[in-house]
Amino acid sequence: MNFLAHLLLAGDDEGLRLGAMLGDFVRGREPLADFDRDVQLGIMLHRHIDAHTDALPGVVRLRSGIDPPFRRYGGIIIDLAFDHILAGRWENYSALGIEDFDHGVRDMLGRHDAILPERLKRFMSYADRRGLFASYRDESEILRSLNGIGRRLSRANPLHRVNEIWDQFKPAAFNCFETEFREIQSDVADWLKSKSTMTGS
């Protein structure tokens, strides 16, 4: 899952949402101690969602159906594709318009600027220029984002050429999202309930 899906799945709790954004920028267990408990929980939820999603049969099939040399980067392609699909169907999943949701994320990060890693600040500076996350509705923005990710990777990769497979890949991605996203939402609810029971909150 990419940022938009993680933020939606985190629900309305600000600590969980902040952790959803931090999840890709905080590695290992030791750094978790730098954050409040609710933010730690959000980071752990981010990691759980990634692991659970990657193991879903539909996602495994979708990734295996991507032709080489793109398959090696299938996880990245699927993450961005799912955010694109989610953004395009946003009204099915949230009563809050995506632009307002987008502004709310920026306001949240502004309130917590002091604890944000520099890499996340740089990403949000880019996001502000591009109008993310609302712009994920546009295929061109997804392809541009994949190109940008490819440039930041240390090894040569084909992410700048995803447009070559996009039209073939897109129908399978839409079908996978339809069958798996509700299951992911249900799993997140169960995970949060289990954590609430464990902490007694």
mmCIF file of C-alpha atoms in Angstrom:
data_model
loop_
_atom_site.group_PDB
_atom_site.id
_atom_site.type_symbol
_atom_site.label_atom_id
_atom_site.label_comp_id
_atom_site.label_asym_id
_atom_site.label_seq_id
_atom_site.Cartn_x
_atom_site.Cartn_y
_atom_site.Cartn_z
ATOM 1 C CA MET A 1 0.000 0.000 0.000
ATOM 2 C CA ASN A 2 1.064 3.547 -0.698
ATOM 3 C CA PHE A 3 0.486 6.713 1.340
ATOM 4 C CA LEU A 4 -3.137 7.452 0.444
ATOM 5 C CA ALA A 5 -4.348 3.947 1.278
ATOM 6 C CA HIS A 6 -2.357 3.875 4.516
ATOM 7 C CA LEU A 7 -3.842 7.201 5.592
ATOM 8 C CA LEU A 8 -7.390 6.083 4.843
ATOM 9 C CA LEU A 9 -6.924 2.766 6.632
ATOM 10 C CA ALA A 10 -5.592 4.561 9.715
ATOM 11 C CA GLY A 11 -9.020 6.107 10.256
ATOM 12 C CA ASP A 12 -9.666 9.368 12.108
ATOM 13 C CA ASP A 13 -7.116 8.967 14.911
ATOM 14 C CA GLU A 14 -4.357 11.540 14.404
ATOM 15 C CA GLY A 15 -1.671 9.411 16.033
ATOM 16 C CA LEU A 16 -2.447 6.492 13.751
ATOM 17 C CA ARG A 17 -2.476 8.768 10.712
ATOM 18 C CA LEU A 18 0.845 10.285 11.666
ATOM 19 C CA GLY A 19 2.247 6.778 12.080
ATOM 20 C CA ALA A 20 0.806 5.859 8.692
ATOM 21 C CA MET A 21 2.915 8.597 7.115
ATOM 22 C CA LEU A 22 6.002 7.787 9.167
ATOM 23 C CA GLY A 23 5.895 4.070 8.386
ATOM 24 C CA ASP A 24 8.069 4.296 5.276
ATOM 25 C CA PHE A 25 10.595 6.569 6.999
ATOM 26 C CA VAL A 26 11.144 4.805 10.345
ATOM 27 C CA ARG A 27 13.020 1.496 10.206
ATOM 28 C CA GLY A 28 13.449 -1.161 12.895
ATOM 29 C CA ARG A 29 12.096 -1.301 16.438
ATOM 30 C CA GLU A 30 14.478 0.914 18.390
ATOM 31 C CA PRO A 31 13.438 4.208 16.694
ATOM 32 C CA LEU A 32 9.826 3.577 17.712
ATOM 33 C CA ALA A 33 10.711 4.714 21.227
ATOM 34 C CA ASP A 34 11.119 8.250 19.893
ATOM 35 C CA PHE A 35 7.352 8.567 19.362
ATOM 36 C CA ASP A 36 4.220 8.595 21.503
ATOM 37 C CA ARG A 37 2.381 5.316 21.918
ATOM 38 C CA ASP A 38 -0.402 6.116 19.451
ATOM 39 C CA VAL A 39 2.134 7.089 16.786
ATOM 40 C CA GLN A 40 4.098 3.901 17.468
ATOM 41 C CA LEU A 41 0.872 1.967 16.949
ATOM 42 C CA GLY A 42 0.328 3.763 13.638
ATOM 43 C CA ILE A 43 3.814 2.812 12.450
ATOM 44 C CA MET A 44 3.233 -0.808 13.467
ATOM 45 C CA LEU A 45 -0.127 -0.754 11.669
ATOM 46 C CA HIS A 46 1.607 0.530 8.537
ATOM 47 C CA ARG A 47 4.023 -2.409 8.689
ATOM 48 C CA HIS A 48 1.208 -4.880 9.325
ATOM 49 C CA ILE A 49 -0.796 -3.602 6.353
ATOM 50 C CA ASP A 50 2.216 -3.926 4.048
ATOM 51 C CA ALA A 51 2.964 -7.487 5.138
ATOM 52 C CA HIS A 52 -0.676 -8.573 5.033
ATOM 53 C CA THR A 53 -1.320 -7.016 1.628
ATOM 54 C CA ASP A 54 1.797 -8.506 0.052
ATOM 55 C CA ALA A 55 0.686 -11.983 1.153
ATOM 56 C CA LEU A 56 -2.890 -11.789 -0.156
ATOM 57 C CA PRO A 57 -3.470 -14.376 -2.909
ATOM 58 C CA GLY A 58 -4.914 -11.814 -5.293
ATOM 59 C CA VAL A 59 -1.939 -9.504 -4.850
ATOM 60 C CA VAL A 60 0.505 -12.388 -5.265
ATOM 61 C CA ARG A 61 -1.218 -13.338 -8.537
ATOM 62 C CA LEU A 62 -1.236 -9.733 -9.714
ATOM 63 C CA ARG A 63 2.485 -9.370 -9.050
ATOM 64 C CA SER A 64 3.325 -12.692 -10.716
ATOM 65 C CA GLY A 65 1.397 -11.588 -13.822
ATOM 66 C CA ILE A 66 3.697 -8.623 -14.391
ATOM 67 C CA ASP A 67 6.227 -9.397 -17.101
ATOM 68 C CA PRO A 68 9.977 -9.104 -16.532
ATOM 69 C CA PRO A 69 11.854 -6.859 -16.081
ATOM 70 C CA PHE A 70 9.005 -4.996 -14.361
ATOM 71 C CA ARG A 71 8.026 -7.889 -12.080
ATOM 72 C CA ARG A 72 10.979 -7.276 -9.786
ATOM 73 C CA TYR A 73 9.449 -3.875 -9.030
ATOM 74 C CA GLY A 74 5.887 -5.179 -8.983
ATOM 75 C CA GLY A 75 5.319 -4.223 -5.361
ATOM 76 C CA ILE A 76 6.070 -0.562 -6.089
ATOM 77 C CA ILE A 77 3.902 -0.582 -9.216
ATOM 78 C CA ILE A 78 0.978 -2.206 -7.383
ATOM 79 C CA ASP A 79 1.233 0.227 -4.452
ATOM 80 C CA LEU A 80 0.950 3.242 -6.740
ATOM 81 C CA ALA A 81 -1.759 1.603 -8.851
ATOM 82 C CA PHE A 82 -3.874 0.929 -5.761
ATOM 83 C CA ASP A 83 -3.576 4.564 -4.672
ATOM 84 C CA HIS A 84 -4.627 5.613 -8.181
ATOM 85 C CA ILE A 85 -7.684 3.356 -8.043
ATOM 86 C CA LEU A 86 -8.540 4.465 -4.509
ATOM 87 C CA ALA A 87 -8.266 8.141 -5.446
ATOM 88 C CA GLY A 88 -10.535 7.603 -8.438
ATOM 89 C CA ARG A 89 -13.189 5.906 -6.285
ATOM 90 C CA TRP A 90 -12.629 7.961 -3.170
ATOM 91 C CA GLU A 91 -16.300 8.764 -2.608
ATOM 92 C CA ASN A 92 -16.946 5.034 -2.093
ATOM 93 C CA TYR A 93 -14.632 4.966 0.904
ATOM 94 C CA SER A 94 -14.802 8.369 2.590
ATOM 95 C CA ALA A 95 -17.475 10.942 3.304
ATOM 96 C CA LEU A 96 -14.770 13.631 3.213
ATOM 97 C CA GLY A 97 -13.786 14.879 -0.241
ATOM 98 C CA ILE A 98 -10.277 13.926 -1.304
ATOM 99 C CA GLU A 99 -9.106 17.530 -1.587
ATOM 100 C CA ASP A 100 -10.247 18.243 1.986
ATOM 101 C CA PHE A 101 -8.637 14.998 3.131
ATOM 102 C CA ASP A 102 -5.449 16.063 1.356
ATOM 103 C CA HIS A 103 -5.428 19.443 3.130
ATOM 104 C CA GLY A 104 -6.079 17.719 6.444
ATOM 105 C CA VAL A 105 -2.989 15.567 6.031
ATOM 106 C CA ARG A 106 -0.867 18.654 5.381
ATOM 107 C CA ASP A 107 -2.304 20.412 8.434
ATOM 108 C CA MET A 108 -1.576 17.348 10.579
ATOM 109 C CA LEU A 109 2.021 17.145 9.408
ATOM 110 C CA GLY A 110 2.447 20.867 10.025
ATOM 111 C CA ARG A 111 1.381 20.429 13.641
ATOM 112 C CA HIS A 112 4.002 17.725 14.116
ATOM 113 C CA ASP A 113 6.798 19.184 12.006
ATOM 114 C CA ALA A 114 9.308 18.971 14.879
ATOM 115 C CA ILE A 115 9.289 15.163 14.918
ATOM 116 C CA LEU A 116 9.186 14.521 11.172
ATOM 117 C CA PRO A 117 12.257 12.931 9.545
ATOM 118 C CA GLU A 118 13.936 15.071 6.910
ATOM 119 C CA ARG A 119 13.114 12.508 4.193
ATOM 120 C CA LEU A 120 9.403 12.843 4.951
ATOM 121 C CA LYS A 121 9.660 16.637 4.881
ATOM 122 C CA ARG A 122 11.327 16.466 1.475
ATOM 123 C CA PHE A 123 8.623 14.137 0.197
ATOM 124 C CA MET A 124 5.874 16.472 1.396
ATOM 125 C CA SER A 125 7.623 19.432 -0.226
ATOM 126 C CA TYR A 126 7.403 17.496 -3.485
ATOM 127 C CA ALA A 127 3.798 16.531 -2.701
ATOM 128 C CA ASP A 128 2.839 20.154 -2.163
ATOM 129 C CA ARG A 129 4.235 21.089 -5.556
ATOM 130 C CA ARG A 130 2.423 18.211 -7.278
ATOM 131 C CA GLY A 131 -0.898 18.536 -5.451
ATOM 132 C CA LEU A 132 -0.724 15.039 -4.014
ATOM 133 C CA PHE A 133 -2.676 13.090 -2.905
ATOM 134 C CA ALA A 134 -5.677 14.262 -4.879
ATOM 135 C CA SER A 135 -3.667 14.168 -8.095
ATOM 136 C CA TYR A 136 -3.284 10.399 -7.773
ATOM 137 C CA ARG A 137 -6.565 10.245 -9.691
ATOM 138 C CA ASP A 138 -4.566 11.070 -12.816
ATOM 139 C CA GLU A 139 -2.676 8.254 -14.505
ATOM 140 C CA SER A 140 -0.016 10.683 -15.648
ATOM 141 C CA GLU A 141 0.764 11.556 -12.022
ATOM 142 C CA ILE A 142 1.125 7.891 -11.084
ATOM 143 C CA LEU A 143 3.482 7.270 -13.992
ATOM 144 C CA ARG A 144 5.437 10.418 -13.083
ATOM 145 C CA SER A 145 5.698 9.235 -9.481
ATOM 146 C CA LEU A 146 6.965 5.823 -10.578
ATOM 147 C CA ASN A 147 9.529 7.546 -12.757
ATOM 148 C CA GLY A 148 10.659 9.612 -9.776
ATOM 149 C CA ILE A 149 10.957 6.542 -7.552
ATOM 150 C CA GLY A 150 13.015 4.852 -10.239
ATOM 151 C CA ARG A 151 15.440 7.777 -10.347
ATOM 152 C CA ARG A 152 15.955 7.563 -6.588
ATOM 153 C CA LEU A 153 16.763 3.843 -6.578
ATOM 154 C CA SER A 154 20.449 2.997 -6.534
ATOM 155 C CA ARG A 155 20.335 0.376 -9.271
ATOM 156 C CA ALA A 156 19.146 0.633 -12.862
ATOM 157 C CA ASN A 157 15.437 -0.172 -13.166
ATOM 158 C CA PRO A 158 12.566 0.065 -15.664
ATOM 159 C CA LEU A 159 10.165 2.195 -13.611
ATOM 160 C CA HIS A 160 10.467 5.054 -16.083
ATOM 161 C CA ARG A 161 8.936 2.717 -18.693
ATOM 162 C CA VAL A 162 5.874 1.472 -16.794
ATOM 163 C CA ASN A 163 3.717 3.199 -19.396
ATOM 164 C CA GLU A 164 4.723 0.347 -21.725
ATOM 165 C CA ILE A 165 2.785 -2.186 -19.620
ATOM 166 C CA TRP A 166 0.249 0.092 -17.929
ATOM 167 C CA ASP A 167 -2.719 -0.519 -20.235
ATOM 168 C CA GLN A 168 -2.234 -4.283 -20.013
ATOM 169 C CA PHE A 169 -1.696 -4.200 -16.245
ATOM 170 C CA LYS A 170 -4.515 -1.829 -15.322
ATOM 171 C CA PRO A 171 -7.587 -4.150 -15.696
ATOM 172 C CA ALA A 172 -6.001 -6.817 -13.481
ATOM 173 C CA ALA A 173 -5.052 -4.163 -10.920
ATOM 174 C CA PHE A 174 -8.621 -2.836 -10.814
ATOM 175 C CA ASN A 175 -10.018 -6.352 -10.352
ATOM 176 C CA CYS A 176 -7.529 -7.115 -7.586
ATOM 177 C CA PHE A 177 -8.303 -3.877 -5.756
ATOM 178 C CA GLU A 178 -12.040 -4.614 -5.919
ATOM 179 C CA THR A 179 -11.626 -8.066 -4.385
ATOM 180 C CA GLU A 180 -8.939 -7.316 -1.812
ATOM 181 C CA PHE A 181 -9.381 -3.794 -0.414
ATOM 182 C CA ARG A 182 -12.483 -4.565 1.628
ATOM 183 C CA GLU A 183 -10.669 -7.570 3.081
ATOM 184 C CA ILE A 184 -7.747 -5.331 3.993
ATOM 185 C CA GLN A 185 -10.138 -2.916 5.728
ATOM 186 C CA SER A 186 -11.614 -5.800 7.715
ATOM 187 C CA ASP A 187 -8.167 -7.056 8.686
ATOM 188 C CA VAL A 188 -7.154 -3.583 9.881
ATOM 189 C CA ALA A 189 -10.281 -3.360 12.057
ATOM 190 C CA ASP A 190 -9.468 -6.743 13.604
ATOM 191 C CA TRP A 191 -5.821 -5.769 14.168
ATOM 192 C CA LEU A 192 -6.751 -2.513 15.884
ATOM 193 C CA LYS A 193 -9.323 -4.311 18.027
ATOM 194 C CA SER A 194 -6.715 -6.847 19.123
ATOM 195 C CA LYS A 195 -4.269 -4.081 20.049
ATOM 196 C CA SER A 196 -6.991 -2.246 21.982
ATOM 197 C CA THR A 197 -7.776 -5.410 23.916
ATOM 198 C CA MET A 198 -4.105 -6.022 24.693
ATOM 199 C CA THR A 199 -3.578 -2.489 26.022
ATOM 200 C CA GLY A 200 -6.924 -2.358 27.811
ATOM 201 C CA SER A 201 -7.838 0.914 26.126
#
